[in-house]
mmCIF file of C-alpha atoms and ligand atoms in Angstrom:
data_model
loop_
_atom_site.group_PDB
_atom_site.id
_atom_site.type_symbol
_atom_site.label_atom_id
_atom_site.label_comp_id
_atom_site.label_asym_id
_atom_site.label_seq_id
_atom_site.Cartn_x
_atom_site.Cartn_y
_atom_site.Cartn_z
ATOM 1 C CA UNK A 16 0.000 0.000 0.000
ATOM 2 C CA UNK A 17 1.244 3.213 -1.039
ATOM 3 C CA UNK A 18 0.025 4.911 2.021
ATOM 4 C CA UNK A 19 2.863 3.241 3.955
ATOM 5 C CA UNK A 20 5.654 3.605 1.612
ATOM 6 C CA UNK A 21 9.045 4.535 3.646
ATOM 7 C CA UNK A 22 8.933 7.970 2.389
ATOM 8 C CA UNK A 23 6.125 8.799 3.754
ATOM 9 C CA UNK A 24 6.864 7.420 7.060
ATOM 10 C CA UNK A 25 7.404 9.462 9.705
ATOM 11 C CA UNK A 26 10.491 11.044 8.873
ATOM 12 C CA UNK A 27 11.873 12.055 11.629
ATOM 13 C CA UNK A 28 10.975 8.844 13.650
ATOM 14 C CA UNK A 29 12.265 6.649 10.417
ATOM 15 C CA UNK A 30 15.903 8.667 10.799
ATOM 16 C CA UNK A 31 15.527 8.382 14.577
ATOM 17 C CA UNK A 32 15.213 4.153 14.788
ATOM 18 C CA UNK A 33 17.549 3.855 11.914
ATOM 19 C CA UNK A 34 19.705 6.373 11.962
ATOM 20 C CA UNK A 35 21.003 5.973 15.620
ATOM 21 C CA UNK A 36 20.870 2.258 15.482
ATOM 22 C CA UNK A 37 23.004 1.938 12.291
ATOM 23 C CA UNK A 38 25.764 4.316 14.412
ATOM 24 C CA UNK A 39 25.487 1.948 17.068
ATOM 25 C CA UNK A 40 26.027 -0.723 14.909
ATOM 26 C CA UNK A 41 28.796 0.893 13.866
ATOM 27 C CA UNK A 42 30.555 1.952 17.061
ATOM 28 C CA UNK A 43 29.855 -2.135 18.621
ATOM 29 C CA UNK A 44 31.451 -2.883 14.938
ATOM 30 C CA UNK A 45 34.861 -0.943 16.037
ATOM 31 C CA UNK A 46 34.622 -2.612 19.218
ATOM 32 C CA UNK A 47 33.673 -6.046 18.843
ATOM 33 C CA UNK A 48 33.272 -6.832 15.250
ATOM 34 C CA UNK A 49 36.116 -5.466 13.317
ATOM 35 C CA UNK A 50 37.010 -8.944 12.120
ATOM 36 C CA UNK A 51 36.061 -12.753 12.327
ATOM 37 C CA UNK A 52 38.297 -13.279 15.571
ATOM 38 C CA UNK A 53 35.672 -14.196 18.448
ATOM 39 C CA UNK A 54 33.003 -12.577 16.536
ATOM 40 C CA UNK A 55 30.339 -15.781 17.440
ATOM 41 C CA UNK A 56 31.096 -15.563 21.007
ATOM 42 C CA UNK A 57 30.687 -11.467 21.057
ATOM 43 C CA UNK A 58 27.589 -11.717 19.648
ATOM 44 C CA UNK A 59 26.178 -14.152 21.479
ATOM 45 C CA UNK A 60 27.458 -12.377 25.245
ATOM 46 C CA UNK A 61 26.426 -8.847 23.641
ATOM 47 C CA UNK A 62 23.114 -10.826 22.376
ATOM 48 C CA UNK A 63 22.055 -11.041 26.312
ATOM 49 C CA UNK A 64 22.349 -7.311 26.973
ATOM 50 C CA UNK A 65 21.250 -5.747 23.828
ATOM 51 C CA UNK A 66 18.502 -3.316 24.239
ATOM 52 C CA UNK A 67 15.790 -4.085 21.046
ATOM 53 C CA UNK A 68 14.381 -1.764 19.080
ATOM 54 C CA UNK A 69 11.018 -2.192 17.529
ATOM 55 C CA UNK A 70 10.062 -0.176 14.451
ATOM 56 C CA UNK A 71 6.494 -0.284 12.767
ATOM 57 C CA UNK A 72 6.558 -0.075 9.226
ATOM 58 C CA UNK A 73 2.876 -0.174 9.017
ATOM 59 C CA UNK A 74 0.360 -2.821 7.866
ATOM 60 C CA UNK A 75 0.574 -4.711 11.574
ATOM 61 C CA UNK A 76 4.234 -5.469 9.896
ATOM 62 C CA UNK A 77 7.364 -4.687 12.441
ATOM 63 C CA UNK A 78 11.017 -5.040 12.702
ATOM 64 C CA UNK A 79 12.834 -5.669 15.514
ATOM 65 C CA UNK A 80 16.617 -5.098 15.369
ATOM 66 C CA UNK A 81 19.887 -5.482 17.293
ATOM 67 C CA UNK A 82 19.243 -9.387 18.442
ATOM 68 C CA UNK A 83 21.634 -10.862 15.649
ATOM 69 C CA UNK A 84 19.777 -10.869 12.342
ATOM 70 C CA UNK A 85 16.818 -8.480 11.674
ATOM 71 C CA UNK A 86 13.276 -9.715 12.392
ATOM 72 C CA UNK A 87 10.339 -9.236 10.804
ATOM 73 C CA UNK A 88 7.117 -9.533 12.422
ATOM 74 C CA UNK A 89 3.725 -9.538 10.837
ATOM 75 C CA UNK A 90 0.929 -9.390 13.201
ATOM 76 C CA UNK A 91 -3.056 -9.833 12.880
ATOM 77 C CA UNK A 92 -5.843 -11.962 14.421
ATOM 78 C CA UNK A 93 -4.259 -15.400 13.020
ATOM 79 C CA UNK A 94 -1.331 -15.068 15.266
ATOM 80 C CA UNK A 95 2.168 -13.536 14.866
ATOM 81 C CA UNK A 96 4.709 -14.590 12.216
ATOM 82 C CA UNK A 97 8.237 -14.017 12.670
ATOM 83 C CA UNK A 98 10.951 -13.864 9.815
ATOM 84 C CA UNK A 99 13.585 -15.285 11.889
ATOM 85 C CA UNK A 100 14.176 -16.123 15.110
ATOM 86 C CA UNK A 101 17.420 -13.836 16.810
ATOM 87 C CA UNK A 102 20.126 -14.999 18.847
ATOM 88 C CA UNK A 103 19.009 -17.598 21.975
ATOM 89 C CA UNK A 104 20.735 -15.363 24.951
ATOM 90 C CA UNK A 105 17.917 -12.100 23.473
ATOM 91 C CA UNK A 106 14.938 -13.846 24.323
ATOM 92 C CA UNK A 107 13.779 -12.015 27.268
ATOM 93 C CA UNK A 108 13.860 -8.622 25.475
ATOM 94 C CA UNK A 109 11.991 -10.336 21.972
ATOM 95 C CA UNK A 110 9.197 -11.724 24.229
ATOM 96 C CA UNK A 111 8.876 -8.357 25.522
ATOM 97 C CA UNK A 112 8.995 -7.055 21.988
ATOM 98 C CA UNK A 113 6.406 -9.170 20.820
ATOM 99 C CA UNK A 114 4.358 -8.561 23.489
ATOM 100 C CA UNK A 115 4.485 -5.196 23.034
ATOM 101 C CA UNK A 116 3.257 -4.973 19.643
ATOM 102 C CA UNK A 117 0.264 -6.961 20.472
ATOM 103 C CA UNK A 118 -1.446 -10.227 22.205
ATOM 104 C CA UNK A 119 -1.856 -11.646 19.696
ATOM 105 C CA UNK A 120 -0.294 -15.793 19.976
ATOM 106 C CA UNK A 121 3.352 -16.669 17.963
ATOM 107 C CA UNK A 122 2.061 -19.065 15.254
ATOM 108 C CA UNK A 123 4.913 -19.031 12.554
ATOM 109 C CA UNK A 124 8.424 -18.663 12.451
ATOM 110 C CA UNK A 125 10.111 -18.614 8.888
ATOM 111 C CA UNK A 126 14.214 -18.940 8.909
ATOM 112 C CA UNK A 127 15.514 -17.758 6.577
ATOM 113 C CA UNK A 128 18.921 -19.484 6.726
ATOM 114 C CA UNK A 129 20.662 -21.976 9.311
ATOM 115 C CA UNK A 130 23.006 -19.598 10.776
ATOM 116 C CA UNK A 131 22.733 -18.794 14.607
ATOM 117 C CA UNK A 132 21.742 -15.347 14.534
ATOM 118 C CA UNK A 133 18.838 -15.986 12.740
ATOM 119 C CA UNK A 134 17.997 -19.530 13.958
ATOM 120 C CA UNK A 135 18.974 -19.296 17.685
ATOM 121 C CA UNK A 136 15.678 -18.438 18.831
ATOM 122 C CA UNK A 137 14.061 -21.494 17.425
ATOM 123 C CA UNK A 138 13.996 -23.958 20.459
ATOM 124 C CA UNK A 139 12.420 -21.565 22.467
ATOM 125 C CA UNK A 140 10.069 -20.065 19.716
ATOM 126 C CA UNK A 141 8.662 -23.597 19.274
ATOM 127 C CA UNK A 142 8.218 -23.892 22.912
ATOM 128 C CA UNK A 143 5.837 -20.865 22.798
ATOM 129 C CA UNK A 144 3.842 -22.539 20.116
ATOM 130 C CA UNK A 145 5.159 -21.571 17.183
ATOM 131 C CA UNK A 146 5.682 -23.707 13.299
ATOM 132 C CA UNK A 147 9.058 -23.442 12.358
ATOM 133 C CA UNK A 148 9.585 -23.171 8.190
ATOM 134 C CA UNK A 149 12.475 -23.152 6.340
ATOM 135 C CA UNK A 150 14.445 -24.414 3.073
ATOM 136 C CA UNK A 151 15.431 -28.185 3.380
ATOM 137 C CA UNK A 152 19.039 -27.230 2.922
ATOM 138 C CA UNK A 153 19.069 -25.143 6.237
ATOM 139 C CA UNK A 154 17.516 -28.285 8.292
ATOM 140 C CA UNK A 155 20.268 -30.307 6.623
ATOM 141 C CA UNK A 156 22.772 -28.082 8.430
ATOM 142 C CA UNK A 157 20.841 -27.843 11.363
ATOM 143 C CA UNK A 158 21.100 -31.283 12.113
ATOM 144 C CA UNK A 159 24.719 -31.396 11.932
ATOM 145 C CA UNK A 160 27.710 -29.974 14.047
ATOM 146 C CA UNK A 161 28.537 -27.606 11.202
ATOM 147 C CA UNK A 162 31.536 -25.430 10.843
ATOM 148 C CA UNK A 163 32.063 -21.685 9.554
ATOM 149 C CA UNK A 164 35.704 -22.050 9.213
ATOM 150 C CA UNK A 165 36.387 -18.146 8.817
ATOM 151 C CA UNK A 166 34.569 -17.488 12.042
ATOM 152 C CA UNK A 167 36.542 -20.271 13.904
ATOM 153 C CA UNK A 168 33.859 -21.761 14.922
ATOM 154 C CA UNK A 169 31.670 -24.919 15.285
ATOM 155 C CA UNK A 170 28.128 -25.172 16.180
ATOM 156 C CA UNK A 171 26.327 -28.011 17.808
ATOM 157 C CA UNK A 172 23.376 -29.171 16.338
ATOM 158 C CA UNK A 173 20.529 -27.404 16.879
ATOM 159 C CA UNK A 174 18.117 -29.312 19.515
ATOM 160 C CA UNK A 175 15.445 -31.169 18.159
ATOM 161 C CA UNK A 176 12.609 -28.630 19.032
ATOM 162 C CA UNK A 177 14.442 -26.099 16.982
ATOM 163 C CA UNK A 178 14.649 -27.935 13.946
ATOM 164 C CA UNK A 179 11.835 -26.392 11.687
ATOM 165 C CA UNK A 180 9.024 -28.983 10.635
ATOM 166 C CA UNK A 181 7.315 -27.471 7.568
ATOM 167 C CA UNK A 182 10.250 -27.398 4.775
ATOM 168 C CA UNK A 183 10.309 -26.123 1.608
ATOM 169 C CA UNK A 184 12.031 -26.942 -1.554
ATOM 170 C CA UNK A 185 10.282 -24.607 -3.933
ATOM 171 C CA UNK A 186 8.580 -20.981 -3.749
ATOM 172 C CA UNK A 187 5.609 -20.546 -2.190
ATOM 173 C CA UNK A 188 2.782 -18.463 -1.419
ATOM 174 C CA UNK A 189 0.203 -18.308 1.422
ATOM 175 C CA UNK A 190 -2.052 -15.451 3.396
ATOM 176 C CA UNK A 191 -1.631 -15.079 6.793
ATOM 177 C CA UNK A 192 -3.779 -11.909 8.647
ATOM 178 C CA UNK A 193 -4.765 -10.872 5.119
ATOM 179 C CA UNK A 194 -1.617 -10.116 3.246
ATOM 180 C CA UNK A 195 -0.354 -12.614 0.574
ATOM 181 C CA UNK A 196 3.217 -13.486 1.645
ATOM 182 C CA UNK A 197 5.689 -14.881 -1.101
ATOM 183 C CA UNK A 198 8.983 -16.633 0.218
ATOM 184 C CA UNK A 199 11.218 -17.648 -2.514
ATOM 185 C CA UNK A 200 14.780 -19.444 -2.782
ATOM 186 C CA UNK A 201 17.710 -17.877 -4.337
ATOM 187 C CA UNK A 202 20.104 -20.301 -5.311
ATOM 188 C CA UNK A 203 23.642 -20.818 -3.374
ATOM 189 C CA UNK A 204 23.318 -17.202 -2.385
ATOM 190 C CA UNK A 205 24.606 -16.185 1.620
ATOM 191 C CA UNK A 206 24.010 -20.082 1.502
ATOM 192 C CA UNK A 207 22.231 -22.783 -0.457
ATOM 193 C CA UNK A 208 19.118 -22.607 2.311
ATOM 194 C CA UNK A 209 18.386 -19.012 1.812
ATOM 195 C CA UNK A 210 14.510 -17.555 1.966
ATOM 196 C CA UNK A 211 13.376 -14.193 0.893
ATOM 197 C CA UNK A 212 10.049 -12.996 2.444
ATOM 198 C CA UNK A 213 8.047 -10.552 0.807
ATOM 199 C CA UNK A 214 5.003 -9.053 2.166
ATOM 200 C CA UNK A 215 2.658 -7.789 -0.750
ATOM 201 C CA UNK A 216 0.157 -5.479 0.549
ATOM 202 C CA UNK A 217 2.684 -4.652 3.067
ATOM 203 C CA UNK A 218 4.916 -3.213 0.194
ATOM 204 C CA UNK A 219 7.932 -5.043 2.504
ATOM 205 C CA UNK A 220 10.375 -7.502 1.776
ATOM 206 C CA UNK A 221 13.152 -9.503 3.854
ATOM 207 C CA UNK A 222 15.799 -10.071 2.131
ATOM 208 C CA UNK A 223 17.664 -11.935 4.629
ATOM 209 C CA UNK A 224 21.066 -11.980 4.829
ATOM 210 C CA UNK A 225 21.649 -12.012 0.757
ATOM 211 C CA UNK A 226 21.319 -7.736 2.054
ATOM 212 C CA UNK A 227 23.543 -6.315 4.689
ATOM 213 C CA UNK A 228 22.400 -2.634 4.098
ATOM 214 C CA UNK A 229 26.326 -0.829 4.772
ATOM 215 C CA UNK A 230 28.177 -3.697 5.498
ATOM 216 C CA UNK A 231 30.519 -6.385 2.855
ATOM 217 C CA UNK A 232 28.023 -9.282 3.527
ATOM 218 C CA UNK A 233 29.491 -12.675 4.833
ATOM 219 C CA UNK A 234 29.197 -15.411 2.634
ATOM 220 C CA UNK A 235 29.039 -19.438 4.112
ATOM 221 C CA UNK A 236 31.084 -21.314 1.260
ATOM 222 C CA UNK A 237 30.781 -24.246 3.316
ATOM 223 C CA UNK A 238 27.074 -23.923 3.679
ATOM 224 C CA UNK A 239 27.043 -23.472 -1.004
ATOM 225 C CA UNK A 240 27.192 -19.924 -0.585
ATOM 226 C CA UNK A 241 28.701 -18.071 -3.931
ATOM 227 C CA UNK A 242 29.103 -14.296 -5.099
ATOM 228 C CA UNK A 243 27.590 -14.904 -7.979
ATOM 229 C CA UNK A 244 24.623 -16.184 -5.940
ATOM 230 C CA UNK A 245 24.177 -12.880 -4.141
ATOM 231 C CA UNK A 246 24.638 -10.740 -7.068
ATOM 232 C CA UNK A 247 21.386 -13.031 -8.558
ATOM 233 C CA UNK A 248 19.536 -13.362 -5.367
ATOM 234 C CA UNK A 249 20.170 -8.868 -5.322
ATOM 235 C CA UNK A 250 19.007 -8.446 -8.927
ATOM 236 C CA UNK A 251 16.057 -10.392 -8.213
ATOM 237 C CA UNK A 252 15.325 -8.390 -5.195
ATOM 238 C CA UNK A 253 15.623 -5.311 -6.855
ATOM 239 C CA UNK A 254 12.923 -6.840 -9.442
ATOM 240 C CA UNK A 255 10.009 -7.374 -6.484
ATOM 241 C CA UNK A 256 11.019 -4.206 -5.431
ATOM 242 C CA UNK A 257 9.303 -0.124 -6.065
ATOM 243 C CA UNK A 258 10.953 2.766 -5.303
ATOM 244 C CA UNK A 259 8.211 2.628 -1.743
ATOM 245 C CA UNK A 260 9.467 -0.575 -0.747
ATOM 246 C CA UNK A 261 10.863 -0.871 2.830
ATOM 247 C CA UNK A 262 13.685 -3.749 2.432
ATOM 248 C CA UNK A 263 14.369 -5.673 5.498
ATOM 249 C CA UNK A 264 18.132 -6.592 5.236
ATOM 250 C CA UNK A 265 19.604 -9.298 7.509
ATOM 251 C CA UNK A 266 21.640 -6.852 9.301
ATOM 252 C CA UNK A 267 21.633 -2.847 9.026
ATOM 253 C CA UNK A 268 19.267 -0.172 8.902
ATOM 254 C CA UNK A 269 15.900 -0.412 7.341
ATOM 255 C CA UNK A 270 16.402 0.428 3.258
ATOM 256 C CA UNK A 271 15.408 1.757 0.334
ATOM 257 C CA UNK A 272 15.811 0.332 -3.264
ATOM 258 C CA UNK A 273 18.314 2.555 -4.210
ATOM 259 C CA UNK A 274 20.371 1.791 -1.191
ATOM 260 C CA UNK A 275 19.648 -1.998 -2.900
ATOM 261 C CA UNK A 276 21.052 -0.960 -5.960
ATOM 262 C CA UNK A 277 23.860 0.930 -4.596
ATOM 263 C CA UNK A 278 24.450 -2.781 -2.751
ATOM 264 C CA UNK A 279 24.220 -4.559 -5.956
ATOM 265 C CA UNK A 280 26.626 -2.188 -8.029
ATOM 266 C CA UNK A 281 28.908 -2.473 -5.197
ATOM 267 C CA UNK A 282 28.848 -6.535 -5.294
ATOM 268 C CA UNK A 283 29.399 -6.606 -9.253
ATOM 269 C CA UNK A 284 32.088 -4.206 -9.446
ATOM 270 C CA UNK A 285 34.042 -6.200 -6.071
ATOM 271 C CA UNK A 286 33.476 -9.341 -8.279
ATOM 272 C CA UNK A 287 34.691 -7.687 -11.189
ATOM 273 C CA UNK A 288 38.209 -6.730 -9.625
ATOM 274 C CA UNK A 289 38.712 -9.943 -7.792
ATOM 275 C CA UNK A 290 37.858 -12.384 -10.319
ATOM 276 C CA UNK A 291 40.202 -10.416 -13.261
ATOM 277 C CA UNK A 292 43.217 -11.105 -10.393
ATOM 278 C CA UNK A 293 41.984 -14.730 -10.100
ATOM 279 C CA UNK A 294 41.711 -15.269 -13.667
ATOM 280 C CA UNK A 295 45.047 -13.752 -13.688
ATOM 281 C CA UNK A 296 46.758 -16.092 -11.755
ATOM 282 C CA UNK A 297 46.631 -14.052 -8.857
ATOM 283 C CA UNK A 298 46.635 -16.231 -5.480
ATOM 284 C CA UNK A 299 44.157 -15.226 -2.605
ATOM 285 C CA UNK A 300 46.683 -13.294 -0.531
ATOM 286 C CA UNK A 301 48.086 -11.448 -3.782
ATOM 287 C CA UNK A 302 44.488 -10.553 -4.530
ATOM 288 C CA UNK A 303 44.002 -9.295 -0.567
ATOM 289 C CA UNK A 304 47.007 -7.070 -1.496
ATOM 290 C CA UNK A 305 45.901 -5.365 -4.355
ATOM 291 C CA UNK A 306 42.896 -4.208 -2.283
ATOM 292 C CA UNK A 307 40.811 -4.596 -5.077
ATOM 293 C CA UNK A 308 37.636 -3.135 -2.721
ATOM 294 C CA UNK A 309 39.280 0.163 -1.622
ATOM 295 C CA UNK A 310 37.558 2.683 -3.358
ATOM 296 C CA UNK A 311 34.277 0.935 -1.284
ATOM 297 C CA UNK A 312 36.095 0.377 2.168
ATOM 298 C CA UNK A 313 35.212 3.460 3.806
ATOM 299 C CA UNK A 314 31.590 2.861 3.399
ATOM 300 C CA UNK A 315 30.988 -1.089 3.360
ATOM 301 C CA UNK A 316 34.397 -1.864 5.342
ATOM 302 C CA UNK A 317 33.115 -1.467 9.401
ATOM 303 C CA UNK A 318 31.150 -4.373 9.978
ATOM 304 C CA UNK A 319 31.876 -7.910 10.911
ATOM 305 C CA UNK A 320 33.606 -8.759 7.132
ATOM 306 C CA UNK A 321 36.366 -6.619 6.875
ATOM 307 C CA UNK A 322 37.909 -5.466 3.445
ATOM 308 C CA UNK A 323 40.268 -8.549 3.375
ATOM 309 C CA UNK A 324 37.931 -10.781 4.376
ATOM 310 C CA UNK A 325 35.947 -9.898 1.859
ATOM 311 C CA UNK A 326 38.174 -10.135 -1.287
ATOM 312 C CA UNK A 327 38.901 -13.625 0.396
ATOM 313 C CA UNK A 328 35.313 -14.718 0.534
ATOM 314 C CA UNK A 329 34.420 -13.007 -3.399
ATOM 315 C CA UNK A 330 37.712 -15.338 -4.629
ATOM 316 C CA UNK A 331 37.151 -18.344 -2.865
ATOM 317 C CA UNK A 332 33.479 -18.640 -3.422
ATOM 318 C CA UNK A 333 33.689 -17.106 -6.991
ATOM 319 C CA UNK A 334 33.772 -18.866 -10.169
HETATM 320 ZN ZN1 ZN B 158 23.814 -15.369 7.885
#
C-alpha cells in the first residue's frame, strides 16, 4: 500500500530508529566486530544485553533489530509470524517485543537461513507454540555440528525442538492476517538454504542476509554460498522491489531500493576486480594485497567482514 511507503513514514521517527541504530552498529562494529576473531562468542554475550528496538513499518508489519539478524514480524488476528528467530541469549527482550506490539499468539516462524543469529531463537520459539519453516538445505545443516571455518567456529546441532518442521524446496505463497506473503529461494546465495520474504500489501520484503544494508556481507562457502549467488539473489530483489518498498536486510538499517542498488553495483564491481586477479593467476593473498575493494572500504568496510575478508570470501566462493 502506497500509504505506507518509507517515504512517507514518519520522517523524523524513520531517521531516529535507523539512523542511531546503524551508528550503534557501527561503534559495537569498532569494538567487537572489526574482524572474524571471536566474533560468534561477542555476539552471542552482547546478544544477552542488547537493548531491542522495535520499528512499525505499518500494515501490523514490524522489525525488531539489534538481536543478531533483523526480524520481521507480521501481526493480525491469526497469530504472529516471525521472519527469523534472533540470537538464543535475546529472548527475554523479543518476548517483551512481541508482546508489546500486540497479544496476539506466535504461530509461525520462517528462517531464513541456518546460521545462529537468525535460527537461535528457534527452540524456544517452538516452545511458545510456534511452526518453524524453512528451506530443506538449512535443516540439513541444522542437524549437523557444522563449521564456519572463517569465524573459527563450530556449532552443535541445533536441539530437536528447533529444527523447523514445515520445509520447503520450492517458492511458495500463502495469506496469513490478510496479506499474501511470497517466500522464494535464491540459489547458493549467503548459503544454499536461503529464503526471501516478501510481504505484498505490506509493500515489505526480507531479504535476509543475501542484504547487509552498509556492510561487505558474509558469505558461508561451506554452507554453497557463492558471489555470484548474491549478485542473482540482489538483482532479483531489486525486481520485487518499487521505489516505496521498505527492504528488510539481515543486518543494518531499514532500506530503500536505491540503497539496494547501490548494494548490488557495489557486489558486481568487487566481483569484477577480484575475479580479473583470479583469472590472472593471482593467489588469494596477492588478490588481498591489491585491495581490489578500496575505493568501497570506507563505506561497506566497518562491519563484521572486513575489506580482506571480503576479497577472500568473493575469490574463494567465486567462479
Ligand atoms: Zn547469515
Amino acid at each position: 500500500m502506497s500509504s505506507f511507503g518509507i517515504r512517507s513514514l514518519n520522517r523524523r521517527s524513520f531517521l531516529h530508529a535507523g539512523g542511531c541504530t546503524a551508528a550503534a552498529a557501527l561503534m559495537s562494529s569498532s569494538r567487537l566486530y572489526a574482524d572474524f576473531n571471536g566474533l560468534v562468542d561477542n555476539m552471542m554475550r552482547e546478544a544477552k544485553t542488547a537493548k531491542v528496538n522495535v520499528i512499525p513499518l505499518g500494515s501490523n508489519l514490524f522489525v525488531i533489530e539489534n538481536t543478531g539478524g533483523n526480524i520481521t514480524v507480521l501481526d493480525g488476528p491469526d497469530g504472529k509470524l516471525m521472519v527469523d528467530a534472533g540470537i538464543s541469549g535475546s529472548h527475554p527482550q523479543i518476548i517483551a517485543a512481541l508482546a508489546g506490539i500486540s497479544a496476539n499468539p506466535l504461530k509461525e516462524v520462517i528462517s531464513t537461513h541456518w546460521h545462529f543469529d537468525h535460527t537461535g531463537g528457534n527452540p524456544w520459539l517452538h516452545e511458545a507454540g510456534a511452526r518453524i519453516t524453512a528451506h530443506q538445505n538449512t535443516k540439513s545443516h541444522m542437524v549437523v555440528a557444522k563449521a564456519v571455518t572463517p569465524w573459527k567456529y563450530t556449532f552443535p546441532p541445533t536441539p530437536a525442538p528447533g529444527l523447523p518442521t514445515r520445509l520447503l524446496n520450492a517458492d511458495t505463497t500463502f495469506s496469513m492476517n490478510g496479506m499474501h506473503i511470497n517466500v522464494t529461494h535464491p540459489k547458493d546465495a549467503h548459503t544454499d538454504g536461503d529464503l526471501v520474504v516478501a510481504f505484498k500489501e505490506g509493500n515489505v520484503i526480507a531479504t535476509a542476509d543475501t542484504f547487509w544494508n552498509g556492510y561487505y556481507p558474509f558469505i558461508d562457502r561451506e554452507a554453497g554460498g557463492t558471489i555470484d549467488g548474491m549478485i542473482r539473489a540482489t538483482k532479483a530483489n531489486l525486481a520485487m522491489a518499487i521505489e516505496s518498498t521498505k527492504i528488510v536486510p539481515g543486518h543494518g538499517p531499514i532500506a530503500t531500493k536505491p540503497e539496494l542498488q547501490e548494494y548490488h553495483d557495489m557486489l558486481v564491481s568487487i566481483r569484477s576486480s577480484v575475479m580479473k586477479l583470479k583469472i590472472s593467476g593471482a593467489t588469494v593473498e596477492q588478490a588481498v594485497a591489491a585491495k581490489p575493494t578500496a575505493n568501497f572500504d570506507a563505506k561497506w568496510g566497518h562491519y563484521a567482514v572486513n575489506p580482506d575478508d571480503f576479497v577472500r570470501l568473493v575469490y574463494n566462493s567465486g567462479s
